[in-house]
């Protein structure tokens, strides 16, 4: 099933043309990796999906991003961001306890029942492979967790509000290989239920977890194909150059 | 030659650095020496908790409880008024206002801070005092409430600018994280931004209160200066600061009255010091 459809998408920040005429689709229940050098527009593309770009002043967009055939600009923004969750590059616990970090999202969407919240927190911490490590210290500050644990906490927090899509913005850029592996495990497991878009600077990570891979360069979508095709027989010379590490 | 020059300059700077501490110590010692003398005639307990302040009766009655309560009442009132408005204003400036409004508001706040307190007191006397009198049908508008309102204006610039600074320095990522979960702007401010900035905001409040409790001129002009224990916020009061300012000129040097005023100064010093230290603790917790 098609989750996102992107038509003729162009994005500017002031005079900088960050996304140039992108057309593509994102299928549900798979991981789409987005790769490309820095400043290629990957993150901007990702933030167009949950309208987080709109926090910037001087932001301009043409074309359309459709979530299940509905223009995202037509969806109420809080509802859109509930459906399209996001995990950031740096682990970003809120200045609250471990429990409250996960409960925060549930509460802002109006859930008040204490038991229901507790249930949901446990369930999502398990989904993020974090429950075993934190179940005895839920009231401690989230800042006491290690970087990898914090990142999985952020995943749990995102899951707790009941999203359909999860956007990962270079989620492992600050993590060691073991923590990275744990986050990747979680992602692969999560795609059974969710649609995942993964922006990554790590080409190998894209190869490991992505079902499809999109290659961005200078704001253009150069190539989008099944991951094994991209990595074995890329159609575009530039894709080939990038994944072989010739530039970027 | 160059070495000598270097040496002299270094020592000069050292003296400048030590000077501030030296002067504070001198002032404090002088305050202690003059102030503690009062306890030869009145016990510390009777001084702090005595209910009547008749310094020139015979024998003088030197109980400063009415003054302490006057100060506390005016400060409390000012805090109740200025904290919500000040913090609200800071949130608006830091988070909501469009850039131009923001600049205008910041300039306005700075201007408010620049108004001399005697001018504020004067304006309060001719506008606020009659207003309070007619609204509450009082014999006089020179009340603790008038003082609180005026002092709230003086505390506000401190609270707004420091709290705004604290909110501004909350990492932008916190806000994005909350918004990305589907929080509304206000939910992000209330549950994430304010808690993250809480120590700075608390410090702002403490410093604002410190400003209020040490203020003299405006309160002296509009609180009525009656050294009795206030029974309501609509009663005239006299604060610690106003007492010193009003009476020091006529106290006979070396008299019990004179020493008592210095002792009032010590009390004031201790209160301000405690407030500043608390604010400092909050600020350092933040870093």
mmCIF file of N, CA, C and O in Angstrom, chain B residues 64-134:
data_model
loop_
_atom_site.group_PDB
_atom_site.id
_atom_site.type_symbol
_atom_site.label_atom_id
_atom_site.label_comp_id
_atom_site.label_asym_id
_atom_site.label_seq_id
_atom_site.Cartn_x
_atom_site.Cartn_y
_atom_site.Cartn_z
ATOM 1 N N UNK B 64 10.625 45.602 65.915
ATOM 2 C CA UNK B 64 10.497 45.867 64.473
ATOM 3 C C UNK B 64 9.545 44.904 63.781
ATOM 4 O O UNK B 64 9.475 44.865 62.558
ATOM 5 N N UNK B 65 8.781 44.124 64.550
ATOM 6 C CA UNK B 65 7.845 43.203 63.900
ATOM 7 C C UNK B 65 6.896 43.922 62.931
ATOM 8 O O UNK B 65 6.688 43.424 61.806
ATOM 9 N N UNK B 66 6.340 45.092 63.296
ATOM 10 C CA UNK B 66 5.465 45.770 62.324
ATOM 11 C C UNK B 66 6.191 46.082 61.017
ATOM 12 O O UNK B 66 5.608 45.982 59.930
ATOM 13 N N UNK B 67 7.466 46.443 61.144
ATOM 14 C CA UNK B 67 8.229 46.805 59.939
ATOM 15 C C UNK B 67 8.498 45.570 59.081
ATOM 16 O O UNK B 67 8.386 45.605 57.856
ATOM 17 N N UNK B 68 8.871 44.471 59.771
ATOM 18 C CA UNK B 68 9.136 43.235 59.023
ATOM 19 C C UNK B 68 7.866 42.791 58.294
ATOM 20 O O UNK B 68 7.881 42.486 57.106
ATOM 21 N N UNK B 69 6.736 42.809 59.047
ATOM 22 C CA UNK B 69 5.481 42.382 58.423
ATOM 23 C C UNK B 69 5.097 43.330 57.292
ATOM 24 O O UNK B 69 4.604 42.897 56.242
ATOM 25 N N UNK B 70 5.349 44.620 57.482
ATOM 26 C CA UNK B 70 5.059 45.587 56.420
ATOM 27 C C UNK B 70 5.839 45.251 55.167
ATOM 28 O O UNK B 70 5.291 45.172 54.059
ATOM 29 N N UNK B 71 7.140 45.009 55.336
ATOM 30 C CA UNK B 71 7.977 44.655 54.189
ATOM 31 C C UNK B 71 7.479 43.370 53.531
ATOM 32 O O UNK B 71 7.368 43.287 52.306
ATOM 33 N N UNK B 72 7.201 42.365 54.365
ATOM 34 C CA UNK B 72 6.790 41.076 53.807
ATOM 35 C C UNK B 72 5.460 41.200 53.058
ATOM 36 O O UNK B 72 5.290 40.642 51.972
ATOM 37 N N UNK B 73 4.542 41.968 53.646
ATOM 38 C CA UNK B 73 3.225 42.092 53.031
ATOM 39 C C UNK B 73 3.329 42.771 51.661
ATOM 40 O O UNK B 73 2.770 42.290 50.663
ATOM 41 N N UNK B 74 4.061 43.870 51.635
ATOM 42 C CA UNK B 74 4.216 44.587 50.370
ATOM 43 C C UNK B 74 4.929 43.701 49.339
ATOM 44 O O UNK B 74 4.535 43.619 48.177
ATOM 45 N N UNK B 75 5.961 42.984 49.800
ATOM 46 C CA UNK B 75 6.714 42.123 48.887
ATOM 47 C C UNK B 75 5.856 40.980 48.373
ATOM 48 O O UNK B 75 5.863 40.669 47.177
ATOM 49 N N UNK B 76 5.099 40.376 49.293
ATOM 50 C CA UNK B 76 4.243 39.266 48.885
ATOM 51 C C UNK B 76 3.235 39.732 47.826
ATOM 52 O O UNK B 76 3.037 39.084 46.801
ATOM 53 N N UNK B 77 2.617 40.884 48.113
ATOM 54 C CA UNK B 77 1.648 41.420 47.155
ATOM 55 C C UNK B 77 2.298 41.669 45.801
ATOM 56 O O UNK B 77 1.756 41.292 44.756
ATOM 57 N N UNK B 78 3.481 42.281 45.841
ATOM 58 C CA UNK B 78 4.175 42.578 44.586
ATOM 59 C C UNK B 78 4.524 41.288 43.853
ATOM 60 O O UNK B 78 4.427 41.201 42.625
ATOM 61 N N UNK B 79 4.911 40.253 44.626
ATOM 62 C CA UNK B 79 5.271 38.981 44.000
ATOM 63 C C UNK B 79 4.056 38.353 43.335
ATOM 64 O O UNK B 79 4.133 37.870 42.196
ATOM 65 N N UNK B 80 2.918 38.399 44.037
ATOM 66 C CA UNK B 80 1.706 37.780 43.480
ATOM 67 C C UNK B 80 1.311 38.466 42.167
ATOM 68 O O UNK B 80 0.861 37.823 41.225
ATOM 69 N N UNK B 81 1.531 39.776 42.129
ATOM 70 C CA UNK B 81 1.164 40.480 40.898
ATOM 71 C C UNK B 81 2.217 40.281 39.805
ATOM 72 O O UNK B 81 1.904 40.004 38.648
ATOM 73 N N UNK B 82 3.486 40.408 40.185
ATOM 74 C CA UNK B 82 4.513 40.486 39.141
ATOM 75 C C UNK B 82 4.950 39.127 38.599
ATOM 76 O O UNK B 82 5.365 39.031 37.453
ATOM 77 N N UNK B 83 4.840 38.064 39.404
ATOM 78 C CA UNK B 83 5.343 36.778 38.918
ATOM 79 C C UNK B 83 4.530 36.250 37.733
ATOM 80 O O UNK B 83 5.103 35.965 36.682
ATOM 81 N N UNK B 84 3.195 36.136 37.865
ATOM 82 C CA UNK B 84 2.464 35.626 36.693
ATOM 83 C C UNK B 84 2.594 36.530 35.467
ATOM 84 O O UNK B 84 2.821 36.042 34.355
ATOM 85 N N UNK B 85 2.493 37.847 35.698
ATOM 86 C CA UNK B 85 2.587 38.745 34.546
ATOM 87 C C UNK B 85 3.996 38.694 33.949
ATOM 88 O O UNK B 85 4.172 38.612 32.738
ATOM 89 N N UNK B 86 4.989 38.720 34.832
ATOM 90 C CA UNK B 86 6.372 38.726 34.351
ATOM 91 C C UNK B 86 6.720 37.452 33.597
ATOM 92 O O UNK B 86 7.283 37.501 32.498
ATOM 93 N N UNK B 87 6.371 36.303 34.178
ATOM 94 C CA UNK B 87 6.702 35.041 33.510
ATOM 95 C C UNK B 87 5.895 34.911 32.212
ATOM 96 O O UNK B 87 6.417 34.486 31.178
ATOM 97 N N UNK B 88 4.636 35.320 32.278
ATOM 98 C CA UNK B 88 3.814 35.284 31.064
ATOM 99 C C UNK B 88 4.420 36.140 29.963
ATOM 100 O O UNK B 88 4.509 35.724 28.811
ATOM 101 N N UNK B 89 4.863 37.310 30.355
ATOM 102 C CA UNK B 89 5.485 38.218 29.391
ATOM 103 C C UNK B 89 6.750 37.584 28.808
ATOM 104 O O UNK B 89 6.990 37.653 27.597
ATOM 105 N N UNK B 90 7.534 36.940 29.681
ATOM 106 C CA UNK B 90 8.765 36.302 29.205
ATOM 107 C C UNK B 90 8.445 35.195 28.206
ATOM 108 O O UNK B 90 9.100 35.062 27.173
ATOM 109 N N UNK B 91 7.417 34.402 28.512
ATOM 110 C CA UNK B 91 7.028 33.328 27.591
ATOM 111 C C UNK B 91 6.593 33.918 26.256
ATOM 112 O O UNK B 91 6.992 33.449 25.185
ATOM 113 N N UNK B 92 5.816 34.983 26.337
ATOM 114 C CA UNK B 92 5.355 35.609 25.098
ATOM 115 C C UNK B 92 6.531 36.104 24.266
ATOM 116 O O UNK B 92 6.618 35.826 23.069
ATOM 117 N N UNK B 93 7.463 36.804 24.926
ATOM 118 C CA UNK B 93 8.600 37.348 24.182
ATOM 119 C C UNK B 93 9.469 36.226 23.616
ATOM 120 O O UNK B 93 9.867 36.248 22.459
ATOM 121 N N UNK B 94 9.732 35.218 24.433
ATOM 122 C CA UNK B 94 10.675 34.183 24.008
ATOM 123 C C UNK B 94 10.069 33.253 22.964
ATOM 124 O O UNK B 94 10.772 32.740 22.100
ATOM 125 N N UNK B 95 8.756 33.020 23.041
ATOM 126 C CA UNK B 95 8.206 31.928 22.258
ATOM 127 C C UNK B 95 7.176 32.339 21.208
ATOM 128 O O UNK B 95 7.072 31.718 20.166
ATOM 129 N N UNK B 96 6.395 33.345 21.526
ATOM 130 C CA UNK B 96 5.230 33.569 20.696
ATOM 131 C C UNK B 96 5.336 34.817 19.827
ATOM 132 O O UNK B 96 4.963 34.795 18.659
ATOM 133 N N UNK B 97 5.892 35.878 20.383
ATOM 134 C CA UNK B 97 5.866 37.154 19.674
ATOM 135 C C UNK B 97 6.604 37.088 18.342
ATOM 136 O O UNK B 97 7.671 36.483 18.255
ATOM 137 N N UNK B 98 6.037 37.682 17.287
ATOM 138 C CA UNK B 98 6.785 37.817 16.041
ATOM 139 C C UNK B 98 7.971 38.763 16.253
ATOM 140 O O UNK B 98 7.932 39.598 17.167
ATOM 141 N N UNK B 99 9.022 38.623 15.435
ATOM 142 C CA UNK B 99 10.279 39.325 15.702
ATOM 143 C C UNK B 99 10.125 40.818 16.016
ATOM 144 O O UNK B 99 10.757 41.309 16.941
ATOM 145 N N UNK B 100 9.263 41.503 15.286
ATOM 146 C CA UNK B 100 9.174 42.945 15.503
ATOM 147 C C UNK B 100 8.561 43.287 16.863
ATOM 148 O O UNK B 100 9.064 44.139 17.585
ATOM 149 N N UNK B 101 7.465 42.595 17.180
ATOM 150 C CA UNK B 101 6.822 42.798 18.476
ATOM 151 C C UNK B 101 7.817 42.509 19.591
ATOM 152 O O UNK B 101 7.879 43.203 20.597
ATOM 153 N N UNK B 102 8.586 41.460 19.362
ATOM 154 C CA UNK B 102 9.570 41.043 20.342
ATOM 155 C C UNK B 102 10.550 42.172 20.649
ATOM 156 O O UNK B 102 10.794 42.503 21.810
ATOM 157 N N UNK B 103 11.079 42.770 19.586
ATOM 158 C CA UNK B 103 12.029 43.871 19.786
ATOM 159 C C UNK B 103 11.364 45.021 20.527
ATOM 160 O O UNK B 103 11.944 45.601 21.449
ATOM 161 N N UNK B 104 10.145 45.346 20.104
ATOM 162 C CA UNK B 104 9.435 46.466 20.734
ATOM 163 C C UNK B 104 9.216 46.192 22.222
ATOM 164 O O UNK B 104 9.445 47.054 23.072
ATOM 165 N N UNK B 105 8.787 44.964 22.536
ATOM 166 C CA UNK B 105 8.526 44.617 23.929
ATOM 167 C C UNK B 105 9.789 44.669 24.767
ATOM 168 O O UNK B 105 9.796 45.169 25.886
ATOM 169 N N UNK B 106 10.880 44.148 24.186
ATOM 170 C CA UNK B 106 12.133 44.143 24.940
ATOM 171 C C UNK B 106 12.578 45.566 25.245
ATOM 172 O O UNK B 106 13.032 45.873 26.350
ATOM 173 N N UNK B 107 12.418 46.446 24.239
ATOM 174 C CA UNK B 107 12.787 47.840 24.449
ATOM 175 C C UNK B 107 11.904 48.447 25.542
ATOM 176 O O UNK B 107 12.385 49.176 26.412
ATOM 177 N N UNK B 108 10.623 48.106 25.503
ATOM 178 C CA UNK B 108 9.698 48.625 26.512
ATOM 179 C C UNK B 108 10.088 48.195 27.913
ATOM 180 O O UNK B 108 10.080 48.990 28.856
ATOM 181 N N UNK B 109 10.463 46.928 28.040
ATOM 182 C CA UNK B 109 10.857 46.401 29.349
ATOM 183 C C UNK B 109 12.108 47.108 29.859
ATOM 184 O O UNK B 109 12.223 47.461 31.034
ATOM 185 N N UNK B 110 13.049 47.337 28.931
ATOM 186 C CA UNK B 110 14.272 48.030 29.346
ATOM 187 C C UNK B 110 13.966 49.442 29.813
ATOM 188 O O UNK B 110 14.551 49.950 30.768
ATOM 189 N N UNK B 111 13.030 50.052 29.118
ATOM 190 C CA UNK B 111 12.631 51.407 29.486
ATOM 191 C C UNK B 111 12.001 51.416 30.881
ATOM 192 O O UNK B 111 12.267 52.300 31.692
ATOM 193 N N UNK B 112 11.189 50.415 31.133
ATOM 194 C CA UNK B 112 10.538 50.310 32.439
ATOM 195 C C UNK B 112 11.589 50.208 33.537
ATOM 196 O O UNK B 112 11.459 50.786 34.607
ATOM 197 N N UNK B 113 12.658 49.458 33.235
ATOM 198 C CA UNK B 113 13.721 49.301 34.223
ATOM 199 C C UNK B 113 14.459 50.613 34.435
ATOM 200 O O UNK B 113 15.072 50.830 35.472
ATOM 201 N N UNK B 114 14.403 51.484 33.432
ATOM 202 C CA UNK B 114 15.192 52.715 33.505
ATOM 203 C C UNK B 114 14.465 53.838 34.249
ATOM 204 O O UNK B 114 15.063 54.861 34.535
ATOM 205 N N UNK B 115 13.189 53.649 34.549
ATOM 206 C CA UNK B 115 12.467 54.713 35.256
ATOM 207 C C UNK B 115 12.946 54.777 36.704
ATOM 208 O O UNK B 115 12.906 53.771 37.410
ATOM 209 N N UNK B 116 13.404 55.945 37.152
ATOM 210 C CA UNK B 116 13.876 56.043 38.545
ATOM 211 C C UNK B 116 12.723 55.753 39.507
ATOM 212 O O UNK B 116 11.573 56.102 39.223
ATOM 213 N N UNK B 117 13.058 55.117 40.628
ATOM 214 C CA UNK B 117 11.982 54.660 41.505
ATOM 215 C C UNK B 117 11.202 55.842 42.089
ATOM 216 O O UNK B 117 10.008 55.742 42.331
ATOM 217 N N UNK B 118 11.867 56.981 42.254
ATOM 218 C CA UNK B 118 11.144 58.111 42.821
ATOM 219 C C UNK B 118 10.076 58.603 41.848
ATOM 220 O O UNK B 118 8.999 59.040 42.242
ATOM 221 N N UNK B 119 10.368 58.476 40.562
ATOM 222 C CA UNK B 119 9.382 58.881 39.559
ATOM 223 C C UNK B 119 8.181 57.930 39.579
ATOM 224 O O UNK B 119 7.023 58.355 39.554
ATOM 225 N N UNK B 120 8.484 56.631 39.683
ATOM 226 C CA UNK B 120 7.396 55.657 39.794
ATOM 227 C C UNK B 120 6.544 55.937 41.027
ATOM 228 O O UNK B 120 5.322 55.907 40.986
ATOM 229 N N UNK B 121 7.219 56.248 42.134
ATOM 230 C CA UNK B 121 6.512 56.536 43.378
ATOM 231 C C UNK B 121 5.628 57.761 43.222
ATOM 232 O O UNK B 121 4.469 57.782 43.651
ATOM 233 N N UNK B 122 6.165 58.751 42.538
ATOM 234 C CA UNK B 122 5.421 59.990 42.317
ATOM 235 C C UNK B 122 4.182 59.742 41.469
ATOM 236 O O UNK B 122 3.070 60.181 41.795
ATOM 237 N N UNK B 123 4.382 58.978 40.382
ATOM 238 C CA UNK B 123 3.243 58.669 39.508
ATOM 239 C C UNK B 123 2.197 57.868 40.271
ATOM 240 O O UNK B 123 0.999 58.113 40.185
ATOM 241 N N UNK B 124 2.682 56.911 41.085
ATOM 242 C CA UNK B 124 1.768 56.106 41.877
ATOM 243 C C UNK B 124 0.968 56.966 42.839
ATOM 244 O O UNK B 124 -0.230 56.775 43.030
ATOM 245 N N UNK B 125 1.645 57.946 43.406
ATOM 246 C CA UNK B 125 0.999 58.803 44.397
ATOM 247 C C UNK B 125 -0.162 59.591 43.786
ATOM 248 O O UNK B 125 -1.203 59.742 44.412
ATOM 249 N N UNK B 126 0.032 60.087 42.577
ATOM 250 C CA UNK B 126 -1.030 60.932 42.022
ATOM 251 C C UNK B 126 -2.059 60.150 41.213
ATOM 252 O O UNK B 126 -3.159 60.641 40.991
ATOM 253 N N UNK B 127 -1.727 58.915 40.765
ATOM 254 C CA UNK B 127 -2.712 58.175 39.974
ATOM 255 C C UNK B 127 -3.279 56.981 40.740
ATOM 256 O O UNK B 127 -4.480 56.836 40.898
ATOM 257 N N UNK B 128 -2.376 56.139 41.225
ATOM 258 C CA UNK B 128 -2.804 54.881 41.818
ATOM 259 C C UNK B 128 -3.477 55.076 43.178
ATOM 260 O O UNK B 128 -4.511 54.466 43.467
ATOM 261 N N UNK B 129 -2.877 55.924 43.992
ATOM 262 C CA UNK B 129 -3.374 56.085 45.359
ATOM 263 C C UNK B 129 -4.837 56.555 45.386
ATOM 264 O O UNK B 129 -5.666 55.949 46.076
ATOM 265 N N UNK B 130 -5.210 57.601 44.649
ATOM 266 C CA UNK B 130 -6.632 57.987 44.630
ATOM 267 C C UNK B 130 -7.532 56.883 44.089
ATOM 268 O O UNK B 130 -8.647 56.680 44.573
ATOM 269 N N UNK B 131 -7.006 56.144 43.112
ATOM 270 C CA UNK B 131 -7.790 55.063 42.519
ATOM 271 C C UNK B 131 -8.100 53.989 43.551
ATOM 272 O O UNK B 131 -9.252 53.561 43.710
ATOM 273 N N UNK B 132 -7.068 53.548 44.268
ATOM 274 C CA UNK B 132 -7.251 52.518 45.298
ATOM 275 C C UNK B 132 -8.234 53.013 46.354
ATOM 276 O O UNK B 132 -9.109 52.288 46.806
ATOM 277 N N UNK B 133 -8.104 54.308 46.715
ATOM 278 C CA UNK B 133 -8.977 54.858 47.743
ATOM 279 C C UNK B 133 -10.445 54.805 47.307
ATOM 280 O O UNK B 133 -11.322 54.379 48.039
ATOM 281 N N UNK B 134 -10.705 55.191 46.062
ATOM 282 C CA UNK B 134 -12.106 55.252 45.643
ATOM 283 C C UNK B 134 -12.669 53.870 45.355
ATOM 284 O O UNK B 134 -13.833 53.604 45.619
#
